[in-house]
Tab-separated table of C-alpha atoms in Angstrom:
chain	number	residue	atom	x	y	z
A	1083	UNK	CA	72.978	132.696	91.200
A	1084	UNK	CA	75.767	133.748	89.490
A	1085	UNK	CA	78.337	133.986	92.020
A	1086	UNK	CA	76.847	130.111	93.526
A	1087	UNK	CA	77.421	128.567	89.649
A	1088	UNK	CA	80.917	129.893	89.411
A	1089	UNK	CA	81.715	128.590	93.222
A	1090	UNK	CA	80.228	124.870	91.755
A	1091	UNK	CA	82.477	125.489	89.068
A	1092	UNK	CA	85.812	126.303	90.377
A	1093	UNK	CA	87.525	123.707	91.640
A	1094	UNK	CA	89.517	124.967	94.084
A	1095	UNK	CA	92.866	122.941	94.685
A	1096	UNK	CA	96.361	124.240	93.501
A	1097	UNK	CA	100.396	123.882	93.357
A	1098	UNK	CA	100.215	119.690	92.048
A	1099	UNK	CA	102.937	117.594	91.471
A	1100	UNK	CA	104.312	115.577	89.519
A	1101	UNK	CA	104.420	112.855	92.309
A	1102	UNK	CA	101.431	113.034	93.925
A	1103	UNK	CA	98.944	113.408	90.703
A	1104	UNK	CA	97.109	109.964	91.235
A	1105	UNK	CA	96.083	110.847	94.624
A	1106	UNK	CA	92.463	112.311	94.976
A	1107	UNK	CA	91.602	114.702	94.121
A	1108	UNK	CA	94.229	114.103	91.748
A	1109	UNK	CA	93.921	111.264	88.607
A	1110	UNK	CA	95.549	109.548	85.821
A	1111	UNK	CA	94.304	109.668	82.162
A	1112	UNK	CA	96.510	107.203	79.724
A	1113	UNK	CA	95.571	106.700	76.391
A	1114	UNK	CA	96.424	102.867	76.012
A	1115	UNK	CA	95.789	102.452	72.688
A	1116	UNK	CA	92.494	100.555	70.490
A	1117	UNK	CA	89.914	103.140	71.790
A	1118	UNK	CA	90.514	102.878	75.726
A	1119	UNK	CA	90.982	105.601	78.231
A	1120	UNK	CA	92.233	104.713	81.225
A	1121	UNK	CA	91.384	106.580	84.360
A	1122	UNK	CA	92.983	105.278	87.916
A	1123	UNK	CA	93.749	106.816	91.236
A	1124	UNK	CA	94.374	106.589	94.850
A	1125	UNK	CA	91.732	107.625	97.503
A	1126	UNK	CA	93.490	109.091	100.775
A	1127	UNK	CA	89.577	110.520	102.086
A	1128	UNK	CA	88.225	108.630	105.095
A	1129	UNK	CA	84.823	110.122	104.524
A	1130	UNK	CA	84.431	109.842	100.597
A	1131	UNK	CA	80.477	109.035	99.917
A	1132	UNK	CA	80.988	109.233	95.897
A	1133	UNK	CA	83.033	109.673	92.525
A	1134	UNK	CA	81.971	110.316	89.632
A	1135	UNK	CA	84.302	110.430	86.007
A	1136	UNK	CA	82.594	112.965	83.841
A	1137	UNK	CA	83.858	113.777	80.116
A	1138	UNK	CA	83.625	116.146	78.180
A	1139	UNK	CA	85.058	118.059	74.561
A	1140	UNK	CA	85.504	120.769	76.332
A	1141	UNK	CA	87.478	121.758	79.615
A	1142	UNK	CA	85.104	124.126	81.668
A	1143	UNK	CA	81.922	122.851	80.827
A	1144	UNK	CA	79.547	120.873	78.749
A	1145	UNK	CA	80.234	117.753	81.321
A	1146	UNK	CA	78.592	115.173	81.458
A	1147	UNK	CA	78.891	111.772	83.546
A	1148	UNK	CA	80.015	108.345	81.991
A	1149	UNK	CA	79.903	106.487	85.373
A	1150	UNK	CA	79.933	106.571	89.253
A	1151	UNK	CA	81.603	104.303	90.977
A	1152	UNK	CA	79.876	101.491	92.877
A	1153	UNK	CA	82.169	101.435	95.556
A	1154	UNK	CA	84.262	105.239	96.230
A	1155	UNK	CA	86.236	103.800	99.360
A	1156	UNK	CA	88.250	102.094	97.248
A	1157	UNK	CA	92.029	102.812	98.132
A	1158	UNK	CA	92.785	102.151	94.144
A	1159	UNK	CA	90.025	101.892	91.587
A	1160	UNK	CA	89.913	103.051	87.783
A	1161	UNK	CA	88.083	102.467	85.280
A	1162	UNK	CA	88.804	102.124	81.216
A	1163	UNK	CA	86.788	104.325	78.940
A	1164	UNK	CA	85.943	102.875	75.205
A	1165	UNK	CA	83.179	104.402	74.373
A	1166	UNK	CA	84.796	108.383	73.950
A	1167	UNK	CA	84.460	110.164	70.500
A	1168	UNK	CA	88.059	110.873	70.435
A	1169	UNK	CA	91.096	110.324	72.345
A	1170	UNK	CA	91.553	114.319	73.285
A	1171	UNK	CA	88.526	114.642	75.108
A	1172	UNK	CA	88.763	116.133	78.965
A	1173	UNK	CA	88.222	113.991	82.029
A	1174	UNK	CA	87.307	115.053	85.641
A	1175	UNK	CA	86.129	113.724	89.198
A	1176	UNK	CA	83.309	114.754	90.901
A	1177	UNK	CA	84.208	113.972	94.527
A	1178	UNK	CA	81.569	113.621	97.316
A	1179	UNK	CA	82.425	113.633	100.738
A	1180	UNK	CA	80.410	113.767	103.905
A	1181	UNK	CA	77.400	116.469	104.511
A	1182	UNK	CA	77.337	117.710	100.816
A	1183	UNK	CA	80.529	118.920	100.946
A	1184	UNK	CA	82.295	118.264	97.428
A	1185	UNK	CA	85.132	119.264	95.234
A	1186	UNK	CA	85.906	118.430	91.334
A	1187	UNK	CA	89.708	117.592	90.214
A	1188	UNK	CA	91.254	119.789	87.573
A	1189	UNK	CA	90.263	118.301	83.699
A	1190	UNK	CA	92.726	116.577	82.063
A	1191	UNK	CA	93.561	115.210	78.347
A	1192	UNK	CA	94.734	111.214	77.939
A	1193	UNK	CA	97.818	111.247	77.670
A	1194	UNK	CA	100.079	108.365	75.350
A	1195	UNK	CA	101.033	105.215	77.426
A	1196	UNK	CA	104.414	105.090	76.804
A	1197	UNK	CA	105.885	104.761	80.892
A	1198	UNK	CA	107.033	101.642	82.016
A	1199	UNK	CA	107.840	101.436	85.480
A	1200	UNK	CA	111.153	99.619	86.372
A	1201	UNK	CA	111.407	97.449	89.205
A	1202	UNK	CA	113.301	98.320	91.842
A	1203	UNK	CA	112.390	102.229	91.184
A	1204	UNK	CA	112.202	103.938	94.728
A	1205	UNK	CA	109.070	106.046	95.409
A	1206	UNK	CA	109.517	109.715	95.620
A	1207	UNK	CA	107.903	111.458	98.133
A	1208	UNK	CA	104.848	113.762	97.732
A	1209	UNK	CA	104.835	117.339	98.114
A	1210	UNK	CA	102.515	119.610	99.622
A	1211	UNK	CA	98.835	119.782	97.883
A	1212	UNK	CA	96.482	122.402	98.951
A	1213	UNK	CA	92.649	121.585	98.495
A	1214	UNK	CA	89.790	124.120	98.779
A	1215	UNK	CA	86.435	122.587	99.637
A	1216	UNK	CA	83.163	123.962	99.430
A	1217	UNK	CA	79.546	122.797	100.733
A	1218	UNK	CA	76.515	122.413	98.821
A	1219	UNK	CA	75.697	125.771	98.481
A	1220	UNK	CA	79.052	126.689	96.925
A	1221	UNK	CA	80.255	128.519	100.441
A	1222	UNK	CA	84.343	127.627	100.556
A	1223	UNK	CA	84.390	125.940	104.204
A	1224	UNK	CA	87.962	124.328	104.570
A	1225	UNK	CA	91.093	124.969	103.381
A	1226	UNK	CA	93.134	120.927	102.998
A	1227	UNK	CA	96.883	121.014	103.169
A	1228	UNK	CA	98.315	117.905	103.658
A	1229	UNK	CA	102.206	116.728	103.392
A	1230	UNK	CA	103.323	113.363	103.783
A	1231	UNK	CA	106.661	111.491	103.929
A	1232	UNK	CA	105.276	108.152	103.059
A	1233	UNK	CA	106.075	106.498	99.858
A	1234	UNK	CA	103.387	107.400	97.044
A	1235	UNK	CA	101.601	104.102	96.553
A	1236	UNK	CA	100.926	103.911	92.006
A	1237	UNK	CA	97.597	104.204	91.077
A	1238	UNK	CA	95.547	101.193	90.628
A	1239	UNK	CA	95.074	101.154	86.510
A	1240	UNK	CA	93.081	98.362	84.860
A	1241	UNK	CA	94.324	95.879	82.564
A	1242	UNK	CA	94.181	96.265	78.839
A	1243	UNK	CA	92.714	93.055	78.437
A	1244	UNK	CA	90.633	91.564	81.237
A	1245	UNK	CA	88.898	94.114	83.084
A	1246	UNK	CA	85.209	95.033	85.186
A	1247	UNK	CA	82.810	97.281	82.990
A	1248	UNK	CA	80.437	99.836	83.762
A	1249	UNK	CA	77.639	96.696	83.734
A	1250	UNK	CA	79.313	94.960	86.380
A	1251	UNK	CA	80.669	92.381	84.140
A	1252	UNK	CA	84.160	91.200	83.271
A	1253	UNK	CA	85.439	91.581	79.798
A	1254	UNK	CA	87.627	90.143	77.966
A	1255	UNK	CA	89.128	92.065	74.653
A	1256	UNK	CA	92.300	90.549	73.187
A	1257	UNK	CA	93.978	91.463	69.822
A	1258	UNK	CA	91.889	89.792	66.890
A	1259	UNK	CA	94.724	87.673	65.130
A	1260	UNK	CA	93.964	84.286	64.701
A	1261	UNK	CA	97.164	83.164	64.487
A	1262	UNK	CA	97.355	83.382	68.460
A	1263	UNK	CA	96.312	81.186	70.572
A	1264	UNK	CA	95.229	82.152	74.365
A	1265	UNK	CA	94.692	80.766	77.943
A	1266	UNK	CA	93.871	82.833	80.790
A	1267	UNK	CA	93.791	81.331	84.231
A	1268	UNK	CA	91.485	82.714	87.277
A	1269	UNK	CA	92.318	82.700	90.755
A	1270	UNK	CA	90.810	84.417	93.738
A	1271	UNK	CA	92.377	86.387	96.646
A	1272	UNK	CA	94.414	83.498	97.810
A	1273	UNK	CA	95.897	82.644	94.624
A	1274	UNK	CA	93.685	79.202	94.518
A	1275	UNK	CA	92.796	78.347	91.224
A	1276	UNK	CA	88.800	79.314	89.925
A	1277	UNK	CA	88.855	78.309	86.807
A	1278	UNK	CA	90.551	78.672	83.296
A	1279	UNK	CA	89.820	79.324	79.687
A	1280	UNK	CA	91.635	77.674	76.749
A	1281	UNK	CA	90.852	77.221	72.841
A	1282	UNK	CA	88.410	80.189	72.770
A	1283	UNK	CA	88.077	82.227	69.579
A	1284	UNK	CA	86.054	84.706	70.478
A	1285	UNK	CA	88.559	87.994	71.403
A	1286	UNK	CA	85.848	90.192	73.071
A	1287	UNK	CA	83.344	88.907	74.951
A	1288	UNK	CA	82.665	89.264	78.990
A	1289	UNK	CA	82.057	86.754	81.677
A	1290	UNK	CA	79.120	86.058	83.851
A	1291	UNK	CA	79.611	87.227	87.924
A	1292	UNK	CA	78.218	83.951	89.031
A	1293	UNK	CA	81.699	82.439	87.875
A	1294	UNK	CA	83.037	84.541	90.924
A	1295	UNK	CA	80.817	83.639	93.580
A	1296	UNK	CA	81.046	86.948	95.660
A	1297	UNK	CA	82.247	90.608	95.422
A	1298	UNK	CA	86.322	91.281	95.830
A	1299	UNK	CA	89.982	91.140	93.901
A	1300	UNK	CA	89.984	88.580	91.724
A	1301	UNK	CA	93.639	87.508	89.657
A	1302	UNK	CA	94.593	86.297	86.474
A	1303	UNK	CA	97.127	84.829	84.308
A	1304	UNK	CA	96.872	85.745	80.362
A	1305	UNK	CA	98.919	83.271	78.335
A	1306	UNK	CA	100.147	84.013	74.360
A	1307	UNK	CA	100.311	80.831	72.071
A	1308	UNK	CA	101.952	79.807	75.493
A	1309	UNK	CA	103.756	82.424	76.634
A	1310	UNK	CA	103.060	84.614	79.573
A	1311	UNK	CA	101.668	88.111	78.189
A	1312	UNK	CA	100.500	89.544	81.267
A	1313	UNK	CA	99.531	88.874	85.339
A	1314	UNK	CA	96.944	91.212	87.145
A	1315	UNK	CA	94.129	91.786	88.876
A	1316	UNK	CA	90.167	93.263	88.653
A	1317	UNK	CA	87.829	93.913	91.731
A	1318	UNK	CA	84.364	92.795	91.169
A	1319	UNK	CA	82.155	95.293	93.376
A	1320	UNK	CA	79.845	95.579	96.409
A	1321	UNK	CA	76.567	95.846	94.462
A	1322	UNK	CA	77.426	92.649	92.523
């Protein structure tokens, strides 16, 4: 029993990089400030059947799960975590794949949100990331070493402001200064307008799914006493 609980245990990939650490079973942690934790990444697995984040306050064990994600295929998901004690807490995957074969991804601390990237950056390419797999029984099975040429796609991460909960819903959670005055705009996957908000003064509240009609990306524009303050995106899932 011994020998099977250190096999679950172990997670079994080595040598990252720098370049490739969004990409399963790799992951981003970024502390963004105001209690949230984001988590985002890139799914490369054709035969994923789940994720799960787990947290915990410490890095081997003691895990527990905060949420699984409605739909793993995903190519980018995340999610934003406000509900941890502290923002030095540990973070890992649980990673599901296709006749109980699963891995976890190394734990990792939040780390400050300080990187912008500039336009016009060119991608770097990935480097070589060996992943050990192991079956439900905690027998190693396959060895993964994949290389690729292709330009690392960034990690999906969610916005600060306007983003899908655990619930299902979408929340909004602006800065609470009344002096400021917003407008956010909603438009689905062919940028035709849905439906806006304007002279609100609630700044955290969330937004029934009906307003959406039916699961996929949805966009939005978040305007500043009239100003644009930020343009992105949220998926609304599946199981909606």
């Amino acid at each position: 029993m011994k020998i099977k609980a250190l096999y679950s245990l172990v997670l079994l990939f080595v040598t990252t990089s720098l370049y490739a650490q969004d990409t399963l079973p790799n992951f981003s942690v970024k502390n963004a400030g105001n209690n949230r934790i984001v988590i985002g990444w890139n799914n490369q697995f054709e035969n994923i059947r789940q994720i799960s984040i787990q947290r915990s306050f410490d890095s081997l064990k003691n895990y527990k799960t905060i949420l699984t994600v409605a739909d793993p295929t995903t190519p980018q998901n995340g999610f934003v975590d406000t509900k941890a004690t502290n923002d030095h807490m540990f973070y890992r995957l649980y990673i599901l794949l296709d006749k109980g074969v699963y891995l976890f991804s190394d734990a990792k601390k939040p780390v400050l949100d300080t990187a912008k990237v500039e336009e016009g950056e060119p991608f770097k390419p990935a480097v070589d990331t060996p992943v050990v797999l192991v079956d439900s029984l905690g027998r190693v099975i396959d060895t993964i070493s994949k290389v690729t040429k292709k330009p690392v796609v960034p990690s999906f991460v969610p916005s600060k402001y306007i983003y899908t909960y655990k619930d299902g819903y979408v929340r909004i959670s602006l800065p609470d200064d009344p002096a400021k005055k917003y407008l956010i705009k909603f438009f689905d996957a062919d940028n035709n307008l849905l439906f806006e908000l304007k002279d609100f003064t609630d700044r955290s509240f969330k937004l029934e799914k009906s307003n959406f009609y039916k699961a996929g990306w949805y966009f939005f524009e978040l305007y500043e006493n009239g100003e644009l303050l930020e343009k992105h995106k949220f998926l609304l899932t599946k199981d909606f």
